[in-house]
Short mmCIF file of C-alpha atoms in Angstrom, two decimals:
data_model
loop_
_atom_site.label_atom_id
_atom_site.label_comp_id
_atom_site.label_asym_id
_atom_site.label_seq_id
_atom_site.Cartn_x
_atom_site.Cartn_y
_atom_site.Cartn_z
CA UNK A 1 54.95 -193.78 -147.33
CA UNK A 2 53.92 -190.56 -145.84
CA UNK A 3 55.36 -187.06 -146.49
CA UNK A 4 57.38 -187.11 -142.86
CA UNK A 5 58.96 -190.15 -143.71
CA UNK A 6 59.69 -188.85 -147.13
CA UNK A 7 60.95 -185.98 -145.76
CA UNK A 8 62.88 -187.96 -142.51
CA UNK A 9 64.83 -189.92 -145.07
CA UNK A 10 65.63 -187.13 -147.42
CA UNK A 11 67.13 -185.56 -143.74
CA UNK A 12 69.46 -188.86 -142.87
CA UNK A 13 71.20 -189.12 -146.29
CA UNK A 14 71.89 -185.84 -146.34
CA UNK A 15 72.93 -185.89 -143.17
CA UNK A 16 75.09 -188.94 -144.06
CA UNK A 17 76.73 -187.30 -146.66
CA UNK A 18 79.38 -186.26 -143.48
CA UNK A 19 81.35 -188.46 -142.19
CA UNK A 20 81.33 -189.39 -138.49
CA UNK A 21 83.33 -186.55 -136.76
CA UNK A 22 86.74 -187.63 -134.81
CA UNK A 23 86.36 -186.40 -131.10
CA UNK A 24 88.59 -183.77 -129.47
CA UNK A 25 91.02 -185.39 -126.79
CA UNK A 26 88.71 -183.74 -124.01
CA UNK A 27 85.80 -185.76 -124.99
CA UNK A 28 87.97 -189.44 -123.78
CA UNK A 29 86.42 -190.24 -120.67
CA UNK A 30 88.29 -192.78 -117.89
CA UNK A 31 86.50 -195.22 -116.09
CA UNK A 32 86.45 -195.52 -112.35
CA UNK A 33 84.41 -198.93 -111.36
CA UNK A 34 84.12 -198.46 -107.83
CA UNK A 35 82.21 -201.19 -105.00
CA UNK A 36 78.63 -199.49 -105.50
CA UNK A 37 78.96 -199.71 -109.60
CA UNK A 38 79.70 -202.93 -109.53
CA UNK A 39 77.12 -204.59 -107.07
CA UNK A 40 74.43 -202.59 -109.67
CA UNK A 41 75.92 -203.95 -112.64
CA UNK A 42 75.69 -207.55 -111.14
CA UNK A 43 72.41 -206.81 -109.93
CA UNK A 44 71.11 -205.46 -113.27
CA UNK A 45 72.53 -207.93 -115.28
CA UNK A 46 71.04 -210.88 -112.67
CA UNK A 47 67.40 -209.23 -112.07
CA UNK A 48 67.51 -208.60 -116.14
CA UNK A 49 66.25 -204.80 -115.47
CA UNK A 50 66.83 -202.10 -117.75
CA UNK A 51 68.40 -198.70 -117.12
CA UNK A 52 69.02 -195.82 -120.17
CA UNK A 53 72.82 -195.86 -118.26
CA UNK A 54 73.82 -199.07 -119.44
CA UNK A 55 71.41 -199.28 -122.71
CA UNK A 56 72.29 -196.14 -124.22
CA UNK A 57 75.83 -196.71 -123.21
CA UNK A 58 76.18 -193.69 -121.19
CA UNK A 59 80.21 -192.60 -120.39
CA UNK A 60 79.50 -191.91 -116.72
CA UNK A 61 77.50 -194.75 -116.04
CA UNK A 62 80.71 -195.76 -113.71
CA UNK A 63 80.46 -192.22 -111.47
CA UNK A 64 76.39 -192.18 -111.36
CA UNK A 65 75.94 -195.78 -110.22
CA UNK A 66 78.80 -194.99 -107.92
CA UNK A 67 76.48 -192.95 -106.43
CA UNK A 68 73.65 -194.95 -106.53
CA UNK A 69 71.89 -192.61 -109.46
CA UNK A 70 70.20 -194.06 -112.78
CA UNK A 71 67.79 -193.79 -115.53
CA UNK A 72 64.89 -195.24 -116.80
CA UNK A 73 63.47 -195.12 -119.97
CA UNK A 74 59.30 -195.38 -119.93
CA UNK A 75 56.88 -195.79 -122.50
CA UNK A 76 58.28 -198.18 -124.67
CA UNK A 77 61.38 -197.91 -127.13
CA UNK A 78 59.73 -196.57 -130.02
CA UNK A 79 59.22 -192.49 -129.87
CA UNK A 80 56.28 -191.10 -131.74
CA UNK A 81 58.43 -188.04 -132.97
CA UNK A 82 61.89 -188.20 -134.14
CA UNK A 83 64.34 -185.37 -133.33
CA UNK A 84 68.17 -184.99 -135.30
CA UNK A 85 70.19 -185.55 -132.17
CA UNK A 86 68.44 -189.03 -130.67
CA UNK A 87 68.78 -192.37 -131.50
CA UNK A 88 65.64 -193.93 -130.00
CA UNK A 89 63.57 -195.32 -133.25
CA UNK A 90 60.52 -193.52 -134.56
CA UNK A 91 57.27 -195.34 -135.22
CA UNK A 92 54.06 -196.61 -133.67
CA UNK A 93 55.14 -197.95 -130.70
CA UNK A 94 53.69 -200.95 -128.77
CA UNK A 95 50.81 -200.96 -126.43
CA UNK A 96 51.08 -199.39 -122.82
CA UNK A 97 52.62 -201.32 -120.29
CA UNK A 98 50.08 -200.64 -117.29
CA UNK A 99 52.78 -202.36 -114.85
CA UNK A 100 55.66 -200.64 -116.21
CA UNK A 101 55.49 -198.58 -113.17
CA UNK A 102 55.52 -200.89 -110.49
CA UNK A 103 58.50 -202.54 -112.43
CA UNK A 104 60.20 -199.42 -112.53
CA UNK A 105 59.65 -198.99 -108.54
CA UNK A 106 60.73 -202.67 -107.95
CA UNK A 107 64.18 -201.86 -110.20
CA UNK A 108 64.68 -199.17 -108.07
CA UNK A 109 64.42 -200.68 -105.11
CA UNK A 110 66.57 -203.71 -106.26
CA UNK A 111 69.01 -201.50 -107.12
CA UNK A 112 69.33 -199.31 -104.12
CA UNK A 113 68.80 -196.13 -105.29
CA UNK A 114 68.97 -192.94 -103.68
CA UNK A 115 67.99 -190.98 -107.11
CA UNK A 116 66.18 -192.37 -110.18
CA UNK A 117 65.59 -190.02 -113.32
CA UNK A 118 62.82 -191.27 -115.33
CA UNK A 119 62.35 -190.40 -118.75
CA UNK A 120 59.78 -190.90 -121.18
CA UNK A 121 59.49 -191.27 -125.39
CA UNK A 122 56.80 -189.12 -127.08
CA UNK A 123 53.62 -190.89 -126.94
CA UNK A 124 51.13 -188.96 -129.13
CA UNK A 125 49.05 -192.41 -129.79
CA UNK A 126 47.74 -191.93 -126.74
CA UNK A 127 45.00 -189.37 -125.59
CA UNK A 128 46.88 -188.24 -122.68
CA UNK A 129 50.48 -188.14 -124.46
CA UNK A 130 51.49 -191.18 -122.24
CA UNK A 131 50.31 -188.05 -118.93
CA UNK A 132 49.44 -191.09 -116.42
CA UNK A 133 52.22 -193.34 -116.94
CA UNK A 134 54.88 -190.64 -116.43
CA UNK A 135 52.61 -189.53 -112.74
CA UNK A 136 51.69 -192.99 -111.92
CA UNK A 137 55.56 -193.75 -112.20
CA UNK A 138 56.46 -191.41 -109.86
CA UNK A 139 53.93 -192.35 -107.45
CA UNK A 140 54.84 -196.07 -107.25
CA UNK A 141 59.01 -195.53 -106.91
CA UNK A 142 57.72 -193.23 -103.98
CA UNK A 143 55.62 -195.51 -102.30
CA UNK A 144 57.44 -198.41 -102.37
CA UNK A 145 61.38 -196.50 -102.08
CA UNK A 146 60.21 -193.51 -99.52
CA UNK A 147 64.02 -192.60 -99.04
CA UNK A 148 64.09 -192.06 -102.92
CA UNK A 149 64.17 -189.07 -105.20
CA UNK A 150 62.26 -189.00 -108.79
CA UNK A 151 62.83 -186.75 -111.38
CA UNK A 152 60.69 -187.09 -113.87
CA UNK A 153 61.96 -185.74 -117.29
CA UNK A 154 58.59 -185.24 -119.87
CA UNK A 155 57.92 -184.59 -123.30
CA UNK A 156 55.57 -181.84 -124.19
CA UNK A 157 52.27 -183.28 -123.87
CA UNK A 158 51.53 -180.69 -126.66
CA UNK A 159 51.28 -177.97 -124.00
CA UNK A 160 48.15 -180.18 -122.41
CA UNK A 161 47.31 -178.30 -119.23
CA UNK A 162 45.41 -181.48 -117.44
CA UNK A 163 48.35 -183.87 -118.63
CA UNK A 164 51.33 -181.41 -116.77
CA UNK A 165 48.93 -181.17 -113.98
CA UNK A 166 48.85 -185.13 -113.65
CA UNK A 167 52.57 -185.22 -113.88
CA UNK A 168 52.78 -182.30 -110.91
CA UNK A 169 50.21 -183.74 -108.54
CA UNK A 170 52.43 -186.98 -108.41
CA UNK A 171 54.90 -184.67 -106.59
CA UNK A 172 58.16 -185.51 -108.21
CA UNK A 173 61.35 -183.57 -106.65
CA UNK A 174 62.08 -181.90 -110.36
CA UNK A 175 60.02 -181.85 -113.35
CA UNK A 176 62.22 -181.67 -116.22
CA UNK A 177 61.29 -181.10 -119.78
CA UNK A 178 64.22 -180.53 -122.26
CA UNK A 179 64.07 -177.40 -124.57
CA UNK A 180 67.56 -178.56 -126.14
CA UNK A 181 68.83 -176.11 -128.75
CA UNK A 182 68.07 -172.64 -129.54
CA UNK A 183 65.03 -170.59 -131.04
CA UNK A 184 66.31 -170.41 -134.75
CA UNK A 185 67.09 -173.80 -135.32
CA UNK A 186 64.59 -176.10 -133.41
CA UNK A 187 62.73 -176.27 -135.78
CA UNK A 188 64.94 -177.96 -137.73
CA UNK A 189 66.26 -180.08 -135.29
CA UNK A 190 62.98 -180.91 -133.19
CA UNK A 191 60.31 -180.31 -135.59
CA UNK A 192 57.21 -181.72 -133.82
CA UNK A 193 57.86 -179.69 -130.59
CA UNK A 194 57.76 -175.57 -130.71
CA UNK A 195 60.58 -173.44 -128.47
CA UNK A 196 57.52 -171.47 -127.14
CA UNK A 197 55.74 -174.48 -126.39
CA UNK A 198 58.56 -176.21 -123.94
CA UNK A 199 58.99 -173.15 -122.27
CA UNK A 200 55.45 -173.03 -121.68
CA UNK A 201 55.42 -176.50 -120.46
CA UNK A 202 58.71 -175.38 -117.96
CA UNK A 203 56.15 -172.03 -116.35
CA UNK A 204 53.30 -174.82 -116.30
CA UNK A 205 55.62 -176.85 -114.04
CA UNK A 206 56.78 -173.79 -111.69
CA UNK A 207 53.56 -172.42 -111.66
CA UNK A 208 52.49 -175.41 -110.13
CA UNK A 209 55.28 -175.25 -107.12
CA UNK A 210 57.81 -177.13 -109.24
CA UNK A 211 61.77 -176.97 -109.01
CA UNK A 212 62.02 -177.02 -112.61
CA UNK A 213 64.94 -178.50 -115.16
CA UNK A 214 65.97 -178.12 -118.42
CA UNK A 215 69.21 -179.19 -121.15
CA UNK A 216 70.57 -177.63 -123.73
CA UNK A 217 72.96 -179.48 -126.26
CA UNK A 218 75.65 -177.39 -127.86
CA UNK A 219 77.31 -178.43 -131.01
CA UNK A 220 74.15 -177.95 -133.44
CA UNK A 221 74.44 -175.09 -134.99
CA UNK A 222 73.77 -172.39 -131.95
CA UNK A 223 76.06 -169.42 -131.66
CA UNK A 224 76.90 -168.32 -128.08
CA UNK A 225 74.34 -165.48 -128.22
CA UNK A 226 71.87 -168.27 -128.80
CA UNK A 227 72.64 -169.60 -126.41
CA UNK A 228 72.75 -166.98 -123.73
CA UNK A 229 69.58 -165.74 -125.07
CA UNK A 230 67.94 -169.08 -124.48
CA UNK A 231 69.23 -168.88 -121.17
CA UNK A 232 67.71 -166.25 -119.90
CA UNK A 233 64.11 -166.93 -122.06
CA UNK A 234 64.56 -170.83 -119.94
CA UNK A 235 65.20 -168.77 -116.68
CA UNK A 236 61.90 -166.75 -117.33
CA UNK A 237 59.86 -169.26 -118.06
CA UNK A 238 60.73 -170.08 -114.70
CA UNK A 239 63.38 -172.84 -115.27
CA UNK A 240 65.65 -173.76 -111.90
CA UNK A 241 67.91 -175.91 -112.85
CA UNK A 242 70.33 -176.27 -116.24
CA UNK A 243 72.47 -178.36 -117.59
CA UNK A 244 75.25 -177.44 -120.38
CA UNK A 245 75.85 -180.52 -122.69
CA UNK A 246 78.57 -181.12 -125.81
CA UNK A 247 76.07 -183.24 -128.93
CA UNK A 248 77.71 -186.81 -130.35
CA UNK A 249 76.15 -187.84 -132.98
CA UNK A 250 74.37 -191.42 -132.82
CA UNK A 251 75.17 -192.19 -136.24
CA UNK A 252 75.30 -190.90 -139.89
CA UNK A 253 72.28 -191.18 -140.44
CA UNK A 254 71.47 -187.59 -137.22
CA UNK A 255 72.98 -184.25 -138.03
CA UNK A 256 76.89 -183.05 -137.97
CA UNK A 257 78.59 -182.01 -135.28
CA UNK A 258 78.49 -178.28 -135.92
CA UNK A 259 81.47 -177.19 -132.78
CA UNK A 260 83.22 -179.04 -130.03
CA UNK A 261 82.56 -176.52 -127.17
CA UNK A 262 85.90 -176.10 -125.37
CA UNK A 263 85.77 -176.85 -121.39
CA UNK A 264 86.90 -173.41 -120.55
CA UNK A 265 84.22 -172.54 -122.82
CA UNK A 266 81.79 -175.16 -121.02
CA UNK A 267 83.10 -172.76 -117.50
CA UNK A 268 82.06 -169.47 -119.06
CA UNK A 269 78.93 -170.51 -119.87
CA UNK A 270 77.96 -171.90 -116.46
CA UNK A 271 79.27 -168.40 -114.82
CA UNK A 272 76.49 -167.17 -117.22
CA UNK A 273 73.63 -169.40 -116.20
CA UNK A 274 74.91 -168.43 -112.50
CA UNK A 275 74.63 -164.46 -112.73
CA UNK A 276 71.41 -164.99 -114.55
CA UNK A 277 69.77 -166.64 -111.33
CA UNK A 278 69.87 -170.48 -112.06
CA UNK A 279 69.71 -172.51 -108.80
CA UNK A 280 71.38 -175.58 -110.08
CA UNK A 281 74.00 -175.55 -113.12
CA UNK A 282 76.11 -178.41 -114.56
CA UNK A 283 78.13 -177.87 -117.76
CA UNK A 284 80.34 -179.57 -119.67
CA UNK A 285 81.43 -181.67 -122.51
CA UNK A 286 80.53 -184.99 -121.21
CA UNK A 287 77.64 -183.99 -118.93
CA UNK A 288 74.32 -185.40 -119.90
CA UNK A 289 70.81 -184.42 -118.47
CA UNK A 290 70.71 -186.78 -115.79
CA UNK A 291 74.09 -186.68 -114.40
CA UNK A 292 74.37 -185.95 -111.00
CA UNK A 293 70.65 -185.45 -110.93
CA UNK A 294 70.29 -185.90 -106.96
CA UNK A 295 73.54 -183.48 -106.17
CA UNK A 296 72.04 -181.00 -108.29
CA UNK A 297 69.34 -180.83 -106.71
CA UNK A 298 69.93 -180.39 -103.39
CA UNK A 299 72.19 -178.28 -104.45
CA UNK A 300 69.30 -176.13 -106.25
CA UNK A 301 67.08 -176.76 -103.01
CA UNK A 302 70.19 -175.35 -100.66
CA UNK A 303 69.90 -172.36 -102.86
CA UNK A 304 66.77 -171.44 -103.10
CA UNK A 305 66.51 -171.97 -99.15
CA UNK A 306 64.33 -175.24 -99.07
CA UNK A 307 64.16 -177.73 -96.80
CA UNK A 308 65.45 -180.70 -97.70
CA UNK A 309 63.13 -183.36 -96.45
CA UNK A 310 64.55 -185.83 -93.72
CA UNK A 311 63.88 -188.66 -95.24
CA UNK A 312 65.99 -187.00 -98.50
CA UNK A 313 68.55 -185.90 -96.75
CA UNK A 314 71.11 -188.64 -97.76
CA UNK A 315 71.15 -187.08 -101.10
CA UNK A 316 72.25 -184.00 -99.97
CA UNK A 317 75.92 -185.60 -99.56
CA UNK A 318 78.34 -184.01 -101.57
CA UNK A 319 79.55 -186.66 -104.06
CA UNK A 320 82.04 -186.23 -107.70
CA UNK A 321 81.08 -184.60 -110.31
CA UNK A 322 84.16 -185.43 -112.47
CA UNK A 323 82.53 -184.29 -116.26
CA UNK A 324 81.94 -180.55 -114.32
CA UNK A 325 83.84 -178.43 -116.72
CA UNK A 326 85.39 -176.86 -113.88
CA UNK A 327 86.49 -180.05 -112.57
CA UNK A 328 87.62 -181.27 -116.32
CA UNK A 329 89.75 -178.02 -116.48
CA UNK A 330 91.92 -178.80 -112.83
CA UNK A 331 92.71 -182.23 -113.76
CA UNK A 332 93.68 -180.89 -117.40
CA UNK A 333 96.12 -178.23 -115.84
CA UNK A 334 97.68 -180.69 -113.70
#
């Protein structure tokens, strides 16, 4: 047994050692299972194809696939690095799938998608940090679903310079890479990636004509000066796009909830991100990464006075975004 693990499962029974938190009334989500959601759900359930919405058990599976918007999960289901928030196993994952991409393209187009996130595990068995399979994904949903948005969301390809620029020549709309939680504590939380290193990998992306992304999970420890300091170091680095998201712990085993960040808090926050220049910004409790992906942005792409392309434009449609906090807070107050 090596040191890590030694020290991984020293982590998760201390960790366990808290009980699983009870979650604030705010947190309750309704479902709304309109036509769209369910013609995917019988479609993924009779084409057997996978999507992180359904796997992972995603809350607002119900409003994305409403929308025609999901997630895939690439690389395997084993993650090379293991982080105190996610519940994707740790280990030497499998061999490389070399038509996982095309498979990916042909779910998308199956499904009808007008947005597809794609989303990767650490792969640090592999010389390029899994570089080609993230670009060559991206390539094949847009050659064989034209009218479809990607946005591809990385790992860190250890700051790799020729693996980013793989992932930017296959021209995805946004290139997302997650810094997650503040500068203190990362390393604690996410101890094989660096704070200085994702935001390097974020001003790689823009320098390279990206609209950039990023998340940040609240709940872990940050204080709100953490947070607004990471803020503006994410907008520096060049970051366009940000979403504001409440932690829930997988199981006992990943670290205590440290806060349950209020909407109106959730509302502040985003006025923040705002007045600090963001182009895009979603925040709240139940917002994840992904969510509302496409609305965001063309929402980002309206503000920073691009063109949305024509054959894009669909996405540009105004749909819900019901876990907002803004939009939490109005149906709270009536």
């Amino acid at each position: 047994m090596t040191t890590d693990t030694h020290r991984m499962l020293r982590l998760e029974v201390r960790n366990a050692a808290t009980p699983i938190e009870d979650k604030p009334e705010w947190m309750k989500n309704t479902a709304h299972m309109g036509e769209n959601f369910t013609q995917m759900k019988k479609l993924a359930r009779g084409k057997g194809l996978h999507t992180v919405c359904e796997e992972a058990g995603c809350p607002n599976v119900y409003e994305c696939w409403q929308d025609r918007e999901a997630t895939f999960l690439i690389g395997g289901d084993t993650c090379t690095r293991r982080c105190d928030f996610c519940d994707i196993a740790t280990g030497r994952p499998a061999l490389m799938d070399i038509l996982e991409p095309r498979k990916v393209a042909e779910s998308v187009r199956e499904l009808g998608l007008r947005y597809a996130t794609v989303t990767s595990v650490a792969r640090d068995d592999l010389a390029d940090g899994g570089a080609w399979l993230n670009a060559e994904t991206v390539r094949a949903i847009h050659t064989i679903n034209p009218s479809t948005g990607v946005e591809i969301l990385v790992p860190d390809f250890k700051g790799d310079p020729d693996a980013i620029g793989q992932v930017i020549d296959a021209k995805p709309e946004v290139f997302a890479h997650n810094l997650e939680t503040v500068a203190r504590i990362i390393g604690e939380i996410r101890p094989a990636f660096s704070y200085e290193g994702s935001l390097n990998v974020l001003s790689q992306a823009k320098q390279g004509g990206m609209i950039v992304k990023s998340n940040l999970i609240l709940g872990m420890g940050e204080t709100d000066a953490e947070v607004y300091e990471a803020m503006c170091d994410l907008y520096d680095a060049g970051c366009d796009i940000l979403t504001l998201t409440q932690y829930l712990r997988p199981s006992p085993r990943f670290r205590p909830v440290d806060r349950w960040v209020k909407p109106k808090q959730f509302v502040e926050l985003a006025q923040q991100a705002n007045e600090i220049g963001f182009l895009g910004v979603m925040a709240g409790p139940m917002v994840r990464s992904s969510y509302r992906a496409g609305r965001l942005w063309a929402r980002a792409m309206k503000k920073a006075g691009r063109e949305i392309p024509a054959h894009l434009a669909h996405i540009a449609d105004e749909g819900s975004a019901l876990q907002e906090a803004s939009a939490l807070l109005t149906r709270q107050h009536h």
